[in-house]
Short mmCIF file of C-alpha atoms and ligand atoms in Angstrom, two decimals:
data_model
loop_
_atom_site.label_atom_id
_atom_site.label_comp_id
_atom_site.label_asym_id
_atom_site.label_seq_id
_atom_site.Cartn_x
_atom_site.Cartn_y
_atom_site.Cartn_z
CA UNK A 1 -21.72 18.78 10.93
CA UNK A 2 -20.28 16.50 13.50
CA UNK A 3 -21.13 13.40 15.40
CA UNK A 4 -22.67 11.20 12.77
CA UNK A 5 -20.17 8.40 13.08
CA UNK A 6 -22.39 6.28 15.24
CA UNK A 7 -20.51 3.16 16.03
CA UNK A 8 -21.60 -0.25 14.94
CA UNK A 9 -21.17 -2.86 17.64
CA UNK A 10 -19.39 -5.99 16.46
CA UNK A 11 -19.66 -9.39 18.13
CA UNK A 12 -18.25 -12.76 17.15
CA UNK A 13 -20.33 -15.88 17.51
CA UNK A 14 -19.09 -19.45 17.45
CA UNK A 15 -22.59 -20.93 17.52
CA UNK A 16 -23.94 -22.73 14.53
CA UNK A 17 -25.69 -20.06 12.38
CA UNK A 18 -29.05 -21.87 12.62
CA UNK A 19 -29.04 -21.12 16.36
CA UNK A 20 -28.53 -17.35 15.98
CA UNK A 21 -31.47 -15.20 16.97
CA UNK A 22 -31.11 -12.24 14.67
CA UNK A 23 -33.11 -9.89 12.43
CA UNK A 24 -31.36 -11.43 9.48
CA UNK A 25 -28.75 -14.03 8.75
CA UNK A 26 -26.54 -13.24 5.75
CA UNK A 27 -24.94 -15.98 3.67
CA UNK A 28 -22.86 -15.78 0.51
CA UNK A 29 -23.73 -17.78 -2.60
CA UNK A 30 -20.83 -18.71 -4.86
CA UNK A 31 -20.82 -19.99 -8.40
CA UNK A 32 -18.93 -23.29 -8.53
CA UNK A 33 -19.14 -23.74 -12.30
CA UNK A 34 -15.82 -24.03 -14.12
CA UNK A 35 -16.56 -21.17 -16.50
CA UNK A 36 -16.07 -17.93 -14.64
CA UNK A 37 -19.34 -16.10 -14.23
CA UNK A 38 -18.08 -12.84 -15.65
CA UNK A 39 -16.65 -14.25 -18.87
CA UNK A 40 -18.51 -13.84 -22.15
CA UNK A 41 -18.40 -17.57 -22.88
CA UNK A 42 -21.71 -18.78 -24.19
CA UNK A 43 -23.21 -22.23 -23.99
CA UNK A 44 -24.40 -24.15 -27.03
CA UNK A 45 -27.89 -22.68 -26.76
CA UNK A 46 -26.44 -19.20 -27.19
CA UNK A 47 -27.33 -18.19 -23.65
CA UNK A 48 -24.88 -17.59 -20.85
CA UNK A 49 -24.04 -20.76 -18.99
CA UNK A 50 -26.14 -21.35 -15.91
CA UNK A 51 -24.28 -20.82 -12.67
CA UNK A 52 -23.92 -23.68 -10.19
CA UNK A 53 -24.68 -21.91 -6.97
CA UNK A 54 -23.57 -23.12 -3.58
CA UNK A 55 -23.58 -21.52 -0.18
CA UNK A 56 -20.32 -20.40 1.37
CA UNK A 57 -21.49 -21.69 4.73
CA UNK A 58 -21.05 -25.01 6.47
CA UNK A 59 -24.41 -25.03 8.24
CA UNK A 60 -26.78 -27.81 7.07
CA UNK A 61 -29.97 -25.99 8.14
CA UNK A 62 -29.02 -22.87 6.22
CA UNK A 63 -28.13 -24.96 3.16
CA UNK A 64 -31.53 -26.61 3.29
CA UNK A 65 -33.41 -23.30 3.41
CA UNK A 66 -31.46 -21.89 0.45
CA UNK A 67 -31.35 -25.07 -1.65
CA UNK A 68 -34.51 -24.57 -3.74
CA UNK A 69 -33.74 -20.95 -4.58
CA UNK A 70 -30.15 -21.74 -5.54
CA UNK A 71 -31.24 -24.64 -7.76
CA UNK A 72 -34.22 -22.76 -9.28
CA UNK A 73 -32.30 -21.45 -12.28
CA UNK A 74 -33.74 -18.01 -11.52
CA UNK A 75 -30.43 -16.54 -10.33
CA UNK A 76 -27.60 -15.19 -12.45
CA UNK A 77 -24.95 -15.60 -9.77
CA UNK A 78 -23.56 -12.18 -10.67
CA UNK A 79 -21.78 -10.45 -7.77
CA UNK A 80 -24.16 -8.64 -5.36
CA UNK A 81 -27.32 -10.36 -6.60
CA UNK A 82 -29.47 -10.45 -3.46
CA UNK A 83 -32.52 -12.35 -2.25
CA UNK A 84 -34.24 -11.99 1.09
CA UNK A 85 -36.23 -14.90 2.52
CA UNK A 86 -38.56 -14.37 5.48
CA UNK A 87 -39.18 -16.86 8.29
CA UNK A 88 -36.59 -19.36 7.04
CA UNK A 89 -37.66 -22.80 8.26
CA UNK A 90 -35.39 -24.40 10.83
CA UNK A 91 -33.46 -21.18 11.58
CA UNK A 92 -33.85 -18.95 14.61
CA UNK A 93 -33.19 -15.92 12.40
CA UNK A 94 -36.19 -13.86 11.23
CA UNK A 95 -34.77 -13.55 7.71
CA UNK A 96 -32.09 -15.01 5.49
CA UNK A 97 -30.33 -12.70 3.02
CA UNK A 98 -28.46 -14.49 0.24
CA UNK A 99 -25.88 -12.40 -1.57
CA UNK A 100 -23.95 -13.67 -4.54
CA UNK A 101 -20.18 -13.37 -4.42
CA UNK A 102 -19.58 -14.36 -8.06
CA UNK A 103 -17.21 -17.14 -9.07
CA UNK A 104 -16.02 -19.33 -6.21
CA UNK A 105 -12.59 -19.75 -7.80
CA UNK A 106 -11.96 -16.01 -7.80
CA UNK A 107 -13.54 -15.16 -4.46
CA UNK A 108 -11.11 -13.42 -2.09
CA UNK A 109 -11.26 -11.20 0.99
CA UNK A 110 -11.28 -8.25 -1.41
CA UNK A 111 -14.72 -9.40 -2.62
CA UNK A 112 -15.80 -10.34 0.89
CA UNK A 113 -15.16 -6.79 2.10
CA UNK A 114 -17.55 -5.51 -0.55
CA UNK A 115 -20.17 -8.17 0.21
CA UNK A 116 -20.00 -7.05 3.85
CA UNK A 117 -20.74 -3.49 2.74
CA UNK A 118 -23.51 -4.65 0.40
CA UNK A 119 -25.18 -6.63 3.21
CA UNK A 120 -25.24 -3.52 5.39
CA UNK A 121 -26.61 -1.31 2.62
CA UNK A 122 -29.29 -3.81 1.59
CA UNK A 123 -30.55 -4.39 5.13
CA UNK A 124 -30.37 -0.86 6.48
CA UNK A 125 -32.38 0.39 3.49
CA UNK A 126 -35.19 -1.80 4.85
CA UNK A 127 -34.91 -0.27 8.28
CA UNK A 128 -33.19 -3.32 9.78
CA UNK A 129 -30.66 -2.39 12.45
CA UNK A 130 -28.81 -5.62 13.24
CA UNK A 131 -27.83 -8.83 11.51
CA UNK A 132 -25.49 -11.81 11.60
CA UNK A 133 -23.04 -12.55 8.78
CA UNK A 134 -21.78 -16.06 8.13
CA UNK A 135 -18.02 -15.92 7.50
CA UNK A 136 -17.24 -17.98 4.38
CA UNK A 137 -15.11 -20.99 5.42
CA UNK A 138 -12.96 -20.73 2.26
CA UNK A 139 -11.21 -17.62 3.63
CA UNK A 140 -8.96 -17.89 6.73
CA UNK A 141 -11.02 -16.77 9.76
CA UNK A 142 -8.88 -13.76 10.73
CA UNK A 143 -8.77 -12.43 7.20
CA UNK A 144 -12.52 -12.94 6.87
CA UNK A 145 -13.41 -11.20 10.14
CA UNK A 146 -11.20 -8.23 9.23
CA UNK A 147 -12.78 -7.92 5.78
CA UNK A 148 -16.36 -8.24 7.01
CA UNK A 149 -15.98 -5.69 9.82
CA UNK A 150 -14.16 -3.15 7.65
CA UNK A 151 -16.52 -3.65 4.74
CA UNK A 152 -19.62 -3.37 6.94
CA UNK A 153 -18.41 -0.10 8.43
CA UNK A 154 -17.70 1.32 4.99
CA UNK A 155 -21.23 0.37 3.91
CA UNK A 156 -22.77 1.95 6.99
CA UNK A 157 -21.68 5.49 6.00
CA UNK A 158 -24.02 7.83 4.12
CA UNK A 159 -23.22 11.45 3.23
CA UNK A 160 -26.73 12.89 3.52
CA UNK A 161 -26.16 15.07 6.61
CA UNK A 162 -27.77 18.19 5.26
CA UNK A 163 -30.92 16.61 3.91
CA UNK A 164 -33.99 17.30 6.00
CA UNK A 165 -35.42 13.96 4.85
CA UNK A 166 -32.44 11.94 6.11
CA UNK A 167 -33.68 8.50 6.99
CA UNK A 168 -30.92 7.94 9.53
CA UNK A 169 -30.90 4.27 8.72
CA UNK A 170 -27.87 2.62 10.26
CA UNK A 171 -26.83 -0.83 11.31
CA UNK A 172 -26.19 -0.73 15.06
CA UNK A 173 -24.99 -4.26 15.65
CA UNK A 174 -23.20 -6.87 13.57
CA UNK A 175 -22.58 -10.46 14.59
CA UNK A 176 -20.10 -12.54 12.64
CA UNK A 177 -20.63 -16.28 12.74
CA UNK A 178 -17.29 -18.06 12.57
CA UNK A 179 -17.03 -21.81 12.20
CA UNK A 180 -14.18 -24.23 12.78
CA UNK A 181 -11.70 -24.25 15.63
CA UNK A 182 -10.48 -20.70 15.35
CA UNK A 183 -8.42 -19.01 18.06
CA UNK A 184 -11.17 -16.99 19.73
CA UNK A 185 -8.93 -14.48 21.49
CA UNK A 186 -6.97 -13.73 18.31
CA UNK A 187 -10.19 -13.27 16.36
CA UNK A 188 -11.61 -10.89 18.97
CA UNK A 189 -8.44 -8.80 18.63
CA UNK A 190 -8.74 -8.83 14.85
CA UNK A 191 -12.35 -7.66 15.08
CA UNK A 192 -11.46 -4.83 17.49
CA UNK A 193 -8.63 -3.65 15.23
CA UNK A 194 -10.81 -3.80 12.12
CA UNK A 195 -13.41 -1.76 13.95
CA UNK A 196 -10.83 0.95 14.72
CA UNK A 197 -9.72 1.00 11.08
CA UNK A 198 -13.27 1.12 9.67
CA UNK A 199 -14.33 3.85 12.08
CA UNK A 200 -11.23 5.88 11.26
CA UNK A 201 -11.98 5.54 7.56
CA UNK A 202 -15.48 6.90 8.22
CA UNK A 203 -13.99 9.69 10.34
CA UNK A 204 -11.95 10.68 7.28
CA UNK A 205 -14.97 10.44 4.97
CA UNK A 206 -16.89 12.66 7.36
CA UNK A 207 -14.23 15.38 7.02
CA UNK A 208 -14.04 15.05 3.23
CA UNK A 209 -17.80 15.22 2.86
CA UNK A 210 -18.05 18.70 4.36
CA UNK A 211 -18.34 21.57 1.89
CA UNK A 212 -15.65 24.26 1.95
CA UNK A 213 -17.76 26.80 3.84
CA UNK A 214 -17.98 24.29 6.66
CA UNK A 215 -14.47 22.90 6.35
CA UNK A 216 -11.98 25.77 6.22
CA UNK A 217 -8.31 25.17 7.10
CA UNK A 218 -9.10 26.46 10.60
CA UNK A 219 -12.03 24.07 11.04
CA UNK A 220 -9.98 21.15 9.71
CA UNK A 221 -7.27 21.99 12.26
CA UNK A 222 -9.86 22.20 15.05
CA UNK A 223 -11.26 18.81 14.11
CA UNK A 224 -7.73 17.35 14.09
CA UNK A 225 -7.00 18.88 17.50
CA UNK A 226 -10.18 17.51 18.99
CA UNK A 227 -9.50 14.05 17.63
CA UNK A 228 -5.91 14.15 18.93
CA UNK A 229 -7.15 15.10 22.38
CA UNK A 230 -9.59 12.19 22.36
CA UNK A 231 -7.02 9.56 21.42
CA UNK A 232 -3.99 11.01 23.24
CA UNK A 233 -1.90 12.40 20.40
CA UNK A 234 0.22 15.54 20.50
CA UNK A 235 -1.13 18.11 18.06
CA UNK A 236 0.30 21.47 17.06
CA UNK A 237 -1.29 23.88 14.62
CA UNK A 238 0.79 26.63 13.03
CA UNK A 239 -0.86 29.67 11.45
CA UNK A 240 0.23 32.20 8.80
CA UNK A 241 2.94 33.88 10.92
CA UNK A 242 4.72 30.63 11.75
CA UNK A 243 4.40 29.41 8.16
CA UNK A 244 6.09 32.57 6.91
CA UNK A 245 8.65 32.54 9.72
CA UNK A 246 9.65 28.97 8.77
CA UNK A 247 10.12 30.22 5.20
CA UNK A 248 7.53 27.86 3.73
CA UNK A 249 7.38 29.97 0.59
CA UNK A 250 5.70 27.31 -1.55
CA UNK A 251 2.94 26.62 0.98
CA UNK A 252 2.43 30.33 1.63
CA UNK A 253 2.24 31.14 -2.10
CA UNK A 254 -1.00 29.16 -2.26
CA UNK A 255 -2.37 30.42 1.06
CA UNK A 256 -1.68 34.12 0.35
CA UNK A 257 -4.60 34.46 -2.06
CA UNK A 258 -7.30 33.57 0.45
CA UNK A 259 -8.93 35.45 3.32
CA UNK A 260 -9.05 32.12 5.18
CA UNK A 261 -5.78 31.64 7.09
CA UNK A 262 -3.84 28.45 6.30
CA UNK A 263 -3.08 25.83 8.94
CA UNK A 264 -0.06 23.55 9.25
CA UNK A 265 -1.32 20.64 11.32
CA UNK A 266 1.30 18.46 13.02
CA UNK A 267 0.17 15.33 14.88
CA UNK A 268 2.75 13.23 16.69
CA UNK A 269 2.49 9.61 17.77
CA UNK A 270 5.49 8.62 19.88
CA UNK A 271 4.86 5.54 21.99
CA UNK A 272 7.13 5.06 25.00
CA UNK A 273 10.03 2.70 24.53
CA UNK A 274 10.15 2.79 20.74
CA UNK A 275 13.48 3.10 18.95
CA UNK A 276 14.48 6.58 17.66
CA UNK A 277 14.23 5.24 14.11
CA UNK A 278 12.37 4.62 11.88
CA UNK A 279 10.08 7.64 11.91
CA UNK A 280 7.28 7.67 9.38
CA UNK A 281 6.01 11.00 8.08
CA UNK A 282 2.46 11.08 6.69
CA UNK A 283 1.98 14.26 4.68
CA UNK A 284 -1.46 15.23 3.34
CA UNK A 285 -2.70 17.80 0.85
CA UNK A 286 -5.34 19.82 2.66
CA UNK A 287 -6.72 22.22 0.07
CA UNK A 288 -10.18 22.87 1.50
CA UNK A 289 -11.24 24.38 -1.82
CA UNK A 290 -9.39 24.56 -5.11
CA UNK A 291 -10.69 27.25 -7.45
CA UNK A 292 -7.45 27.03 -9.40
CA UNK A 293 -6.45 30.51 -8.23
CA UNK A 294 -5.68 33.06 -10.97
CA UNK A 295 -5.40 30.12 -13.42
CA UNK A 296 -9.03 29.62 -12.53
CA UNK A 297 -10.89 26.36 -13.20
CA UNK A 298 -14.01 26.22 -15.41
CA UNK A 299 -17.31 26.49 -13.51
CA UNK A 300 -18.49 23.07 -14.66
CA UNK A 301 -17.73 20.60 -11.88
CA UNK A 302 -15.84 23.09 -9.72
CA UNK A 303 -18.04 22.19 -6.74
CA UNK A 304 -16.14 18.91 -6.53
CA UNK A 305 -13.02 20.75 -5.45
CA UNK A 306 -14.31 20.69 -1.88
CA UNK A 307 -12.73 17.24 -1.69
CA UNK A 308 -9.26 18.55 -2.47
CA UNK A 309 -8.41 18.08 1.20
CA UNK A 310 -9.01 14.31 1.03
CA UNK A 311 -5.29 13.51 1.33
CA UNK A 312 -5.05 15.61 4.48
CA UNK A 313 -8.22 14.09 5.93
CA UNK A 314 -6.78 10.63 5.21
CA UNK A 315 -3.70 11.45 7.28
CA UNK A 316 -5.82 12.76 10.16
CA UNK A 317 -7.93 9.57 10.09
CA UNK A 318 -4.81 7.40 9.81
CA UNK A 319 -3.29 9.10 12.87
CA UNK A 320 -6.52 8.35 14.76
CA UNK A 321 -6.28 4.68 13.86
CA UNK A 322 -2.56 4.55 14.71
CA UNK A 323 -3.11 6.18 18.12
CA UNK A 324 -5.76 3.58 18.97
CA UNK A 325 -3.91 0.55 17.53
CA UNK A 326 -0.65 1.50 19.24
CA UNK A 327 2.00 0.06 16.90
CA UNK A 328 5.58 0.31 18.14
CA UNK A 329 6.81 2.93 15.70
CA UNK A 330 6.98 6.71 15.70
CA UNK A 331 4.66 8.45 13.24
CA UNK A 332 4.25 12.16 12.47
CA UNK A 333 1.17 13.33 10.55
CA UNK A 334 1.43 16.64 8.72
CA UNK A 335 -1.41 18.37 6.90
CA UNK A 336 -0.86 21.50 4.82
CA UNK A 337 -4.30 23.12 4.83
CA UNK A 338 -5.15 26.17 2.72
CA UNK A 339 -7.69 27.50 0.25
CA UNK A 340 -6.62 28.13 -3.35
CA UNK A 341 -8.35 31.37 -4.33
CA UNK A 342 -7.99 34.16 -6.88
CA UNK A 343 -7.76 37.61 -5.30
CA UNK A 344 -5.74 40.81 -5.32
CA UNK A 345 -3.25 39.05 -3.06
CA UNK A 346 -3.09 35.81 -5.04
CA UNK A 347 0.07 34.62 -6.73
CA UNK A 348 0.23 34.91 -10.50
CA UNK A 349 1.63 32.79 -13.31
CA UNK A 350 5.28 33.69 -13.77
CA UNK A 351 5.86 34.43 -10.09
CA UNK A 352 8.93 32.83 -8.53
CA UNK A 353 8.63 31.34 -5.06
CA UNK A 354 11.35 30.04 -2.76
CA UNK A 355 10.40 26.81 -1.00
CA UNK A 356 11.46 25.99 2.55
CA UNK A 357 14.22 23.78 1.17
CA UNK A 358 15.69 26.79 -0.67
CA UNK A 359 14.69 25.58 -4.14
CA UNK A 360 13.21 28.25 -6.41
CA UNK A 361 9.94 27.50 -8.21
CA UNK A 362 8.55 29.25 -11.28
CA UNK A 363 4.76 29.24 -11.06
CA UNK A 364 3.39 28.40 -14.49
CA UNK A 365 -0.13 27.50 -13.39
CA UNK A 366 -1.58 28.50 -10.03
CA UNK A 367 -3.91 25.50 -10.28
CA UNK A 368 -0.93 23.20 -9.70
CA UNK A 369 -1.12 24.18 -6.02
CA UNK A 370 -1.13 20.77 -4.34
CA UNK A 371 2.51 20.08 -5.17
CA UNK A 372 3.42 23.51 -3.77
CA UNK A 373 1.94 22.91 -0.33
CA UNK A 374 3.32 19.35 -0.27
CA UNK A 375 6.82 20.51 -1.24
CA UNK A 376 7.12 22.33 2.07
CA UNK A 377 5.19 19.63 3.95
CA UNK A 378 7.61 16.93 2.78
CA UNK A 379 10.69 19.02 3.48
CA UNK A 380 9.38 19.91 6.94
CA UNK A 381 8.73 16.23 7.69
CA UNK A 382 12.37 15.48 6.89
CA UNK A 383 13.48 18.32 9.16
CA UNK A 384 11.44 16.76 11.95
CA UNK A 385 13.48 13.58 11.49
CA UNK A 386 11.24 11.39 9.35
CA UNK A 387 13.13 8.51 7.77
CA UNK A 388 10.19 7.33 5.63
CA UNK A 389 7.66 9.57 3.90
CA UNK A 390 4.24 8.90 2.46
CA UNK A 391 2.10 11.63 1.00
CA UNK A 392 -1.50 11.41 -0.16
CA UNK A 393 -3.08 14.00 -2.41
CA UNK A 394 -5.87 14.61 -4.88
CA UNK A 395 -3.03 15.90 -7.00
CA UNK A 396 -3.81 15.62 -10.70
CA UNK A 397 -6.52 15.17 -13.29
CA UNK A 398 -3.75 13.30 -15.12
CA UNK A 399 -3.96 10.33 -12.77
CA UNK A 400 -7.66 10.01 -13.65
CA UNK A 401 -6.76 9.97 -17.35
CA UNK A 402 -4.10 7.32 -16.70
CA UNK A 403 -5.86 5.01 -14.24
CA UNK A 404 -9.53 6.00 -14.15
CA UNK A 405 -11.50 5.51 -10.96
CA UNK A 406 -10.49 1.96 -10.01
CA UNK A 407 -6.85 2.42 -9.01
CA UNK A 408 -5.02 5.11 -7.07
CA UNK A 409 -1.62 6.08 -8.50
CA UNK A 410 1.45 5.07 -6.51
CA UNK A 411 4.92 6.54 -7.02
CA UNK A 412 8.04 5.56 -5.12
CA UNK A 413 11.70 6.58 -5.13
CA UNK A 414 12.68 3.38 -3.29
CA UNK A 415 11.83 -0.13 -4.50
CA UNK A 416 12.12 -1.77 -1.08
CA UNK A 417 9.68 0.70 0.43
CA UNK A 418 7.37 0.22 -2.54
CA UNK A 419 7.34 -3.55 -2.01
CA UNK A 420 6.35 -3.10 1.62
CA UNK A 421 3.65 -0.66 0.69
CA UNK A 422 2.36 -2.88 -2.09
CA UNK A 423 1.97 -5.75 0.37
CA UNK A 424 0.15 -3.44 2.79
CA UNK A 425 -2.31 -2.14 0.18
CA UNK A 426 -3.04 -5.72 -0.91
CA UNK A 427 -3.87 -6.73 2.66
CA UNK A 428 -5.99 -3.60 3.05
CA UNK A 429 -7.96 -4.46 -0.09
CA UNK A 430 -7.22 -1.13 -1.79
CA UNK A 431 -6.36 -1.07 -5.48
CA UNK A 432 -3.33 0.97 -6.43
CA UNK A 433 -1.05 0.94 -9.47
CA UNK A 434 2.57 2.02 -9.68
CA UNK A 435 3.57 4.69 -12.19
CA UNK A 436 7.17 5.51 -13.16
CA UNK A 437 9.52 8.27 -12.01
CA UNK A 438 12.31 8.08 -14.60
CA UNK A 439 14.82 10.91 -14.82
CA UNK A 440 13.66 11.68 -18.37
CA UNK A 441 10.47 13.23 -17.02
CA UNK A 442 12.45 15.83 -15.11
CA UNK A 443 13.19 17.71 -18.32
CA UNK A 444 9.51 18.66 -18.49
CA UNK A 445 9.69 20.66 -15.28
CA UNK A 446 13.02 22.42 -15.96
CA UNK A 447 12.70 26.21 -15.77
CA UNK A 448 14.89 28.90 -17.34
CA UNK A 449 14.39 31.43 -14.57
CA UNK A 450 14.24 29.13 -11.52
CA UNK A 451 15.29 25.65 -10.34
CA UNK A 452 12.00 24.05 -11.30
CA UNK A 453 8.56 24.83 -12.77
CA UNK A 454 5.32 23.82 -11.08
CA UNK A 455 3.83 22.20 -14.19
CA UNK A 456 5.21 19.99 -16.92
CA UNK A 457 2.58 20.21 -19.64
CA UNK A 458 -0.15 17.73 -20.57
CA UNK A 459 2.00 14.69 -21.28
CA UNK A 460 2.30 12.39 -18.25
CA UNK A 461 1.01 15.12 -15.96
CA UNK A 462 0.50 12.82 -12.95
CA UNK A 463 4.13 11.76 -13.37
CA UNK A 464 5.59 15.25 -13.71
CA UNK A 465 3.63 16.29 -10.61
CA UNK A 466 5.22 13.38 -8.75
CA UNK A 467 8.65 14.34 -10.16
CA UNK A 468 8.13 17.78 -8.66
CA UNK A 469 7.46 16.26 -5.22
CA UNK A 470 10.48 13.96 -5.58
CA UNK A 471 12.68 17.07 -5.60
CA UNK A 472 11.59 17.71 -2.02
CA UNK A 473 11.63 14.13 -0.73
CA UNK A 474 15.22 13.93 -2.04
CA UNK A 475 16.95 10.79 -0.77
CA UNK A 476 14.44 9.90 1.94
CA UNK A 477 12.49 6.75 0.99
CA UNK A 478 9.15 8.14 -0.12
CA UNK A 479 5.81 7.09 -1.56
CA UNK A 480 3.36 9.42 -3.23
CA UNK A 481 -0.31 8.47 -3.57
CA UNK A 482 -2.33 10.37 -6.16
CA UNK A 483 -5.94 9.79 -5.09
CA UNK A 484 -7.65 12.34 -7.38
CA UNK A 485 -9.62 9.58 -9.16
CA UNK A 486 -10.38 7.41 -6.13
CA UNK A 487 -11.13 9.71 -3.19
CA UNK A 488 -14.68 10.40 -4.38
CA UNK A 489 -17.19 7.83 -5.62
CA UNK A 490 -18.93 9.41 -8.60
CA UNK A 491 -21.72 6.84 -8.35
CA UNK A 492 -23.02 4.75 -5.51
CA UNK A 493 -22.08 1.06 -5.59
CA UNK A 494 -23.75 -1.86 -3.82
CA UNK A 495 -21.10 -1.68 -1.07
CA UNK A 496 -20.52 2.06 -0.76
CA UNK A 497 -22.43 5.34 -1.00
CA UNK A 498 -21.74 8.03 -3.55
CA UNK A 499 -19.30 10.54 -2.08
CA UNK A 500 -16.02 10.32 -0.15
CA UNK A 501 -14.39 6.88 -0.23
CA UNK A 502 -11.72 7.13 2.46
CA UNK A 503 -9.20 5.51 0.08
CA UNK A 504 -5.61 4.94 1.28
CA UNK A 505 -6.27 5.05 5.01
CA UNK A 506 -6.37 1.27 5.38
CA UNK A 507 -3.18 0.83 3.34
CA UNK A 508 -1.37 3.42 5.45
CA UNK A 509 -2.41 1.72 8.67
CA UNK A 510 -1.36 -1.68 7.32
CA UNK A 511 2.01 -0.21 6.28
CA UNK A 512 2.56 1.22 9.76
CA UNK A 513 1.75 -2.15 11.34
CA UNK A 514 4.34 -3.70 9.01
CA UNK A 515 6.99 -1.13 9.97
CA UNK A 516 6.54 -1.87 13.67
CA UNK A 517 7.22 -5.60 13.24
N1 BES B 1 -7.03 19.37 -7.24
C1 BES B 1 -6.61 19.29 -8.58
C2 BES B 1 -6.59 17.86 -9.13
C3 BES B 1 -7.89 17.12 -9.18
C4 BES B 1 -8.52 16.92 -10.38
C5 BES B 1 -8.43 16.55 -8.05
C6 BES B 1 -9.69 16.18 -10.45
C7 BES B 1 -9.61 15.83 -8.11
C8 BES B 1 -10.24 15.65 -9.31
C9 BES B 1 -5.21 19.87 -8.74
O1 BES B 1 -4.88 20.88 -7.85
C10 BES B 1 -5.12 20.44 -10.10
O2 BES B 1 -5.79 21.39 -10.37
N2 BES B 1 -4.30 19.83 -10.96
C11 BES B 1 -4.12 20.27 -12.29
C12 BES B 1 -2.66 20.58 -12.49
C13 BES B 1 -2.37 21.22 -13.81
C14 BES B 1 -2.83 22.66 -13.77
C15 BES B 1 -0.91 21.14 -14.06
C16 BES B 1 -4.56 19.14 -13.20
O3 BES B 1 -4.21 17.99 -12.94
O4 BES B 1 -5.29 19.41 -14.14
MN1 MN B 2 -5.48 22.78 -8.56
ZN1 ZN B 3 -5.91 20.88 -6.08
#
């Protein structure tokens, strides 16, 4: 289903918050006590130490309204604790929402982004459609505006399209109250850019949320084409014949088992007057459903494999953001979309496939299909002239074993590129953790009959999957993001709904901005 990304209007205000006429003012309460609020330290009485709560807002009238509640001793000060006051005296706002941000000493824009999302989710659940958020003065204004806008947009998304009882509760308008003598024009630009990034992240989540009967490779390609048309990107989609003609034997080996034709989606952003190099290639795994193929998955939880195209959807959303932000660097987005199915035409364990690069692959497990489609996607990107590569994929259950749900796995064959990416993901507020790619791991994917096997056993399986990809990135600086544990929220959180997270898009966009400088 399409068209549910209703945009949220964002406005900056430089008025004192008390003067803002709004459905609700939102202010952050921070715990100033020396002991950090999340530690297990206990006071002499055996109870947790009482927090010393203060508002992260410079406005005297707002402080006065909140003072009694903050001093009452009723609050824990734990992150996301919320209280809504009606008709706050001395304010033009109809309500004041206080949200706790936890310990003041540890409060960063990473937390602020989540508070922004939590404010949206708290207020829209009450049917409120607009509010004003007081930017905390402790965070530089530009960083704060970016975090609030992005976080609010993330919070505004809900994946309940197919429920007849959808409440359709959305925030339509957000005002951010900024104090101090900030550069207004620069802040407006920051807000506009953050809006593009947040909307693109929701565009990606929209694609990921669709079940496989409504998001086939063909439909994914159509959605990419439509988006490209809207934002002025070149988009080509290659079908089965072209994929075979280009000798993408690894990609085709996955696609051959399904009645749904695969799609190779190629989106090009080439702004006028940019240098020929660098060229960044963004390659996404677009498996619209992963049954495992002949090495079929167990029934329990298989329905989740509709999100196995999250890496591809991330690249499509990233290209949208890039087209609208217009950085001065060439970027090519490539999505290898296919369904992994068992059938009379499906590949079988033991089969040998020849990838586009010429390397031969012994198929040990047809469920290790993501690395097969990406092998040809990465090689193709290099053929198109990419000098940097980033892929994103829900590639392995192994990365979930290694890192759980909090961090995406990052792999890199180039330390300088990794450092740039690490900086970008930090600014984007996305948690990622680097895993190694030592030569020793290559032994696990050595084959007797072919150049390489498509699985390396249980030990370090996220790493051996990345080692497989490395064979196709070769000497091109490359980063691999394994988002299997982070692309889908298993539970709702105060700042985000259960369902697709849109992870990695913001880091990719930040990285591209860095490349163009
Ligand atoms: N799509 C899966 C990985 C996955 C697991 C994504 C959990 C999201 C959540 C991938 O294609 C896969 O099946 N990987 C196998 C590879 C194994 C057969 C070598 C895995 O990691 O178990
Ligand atoms: Mn699989
Ligand atoms: Zn898969």
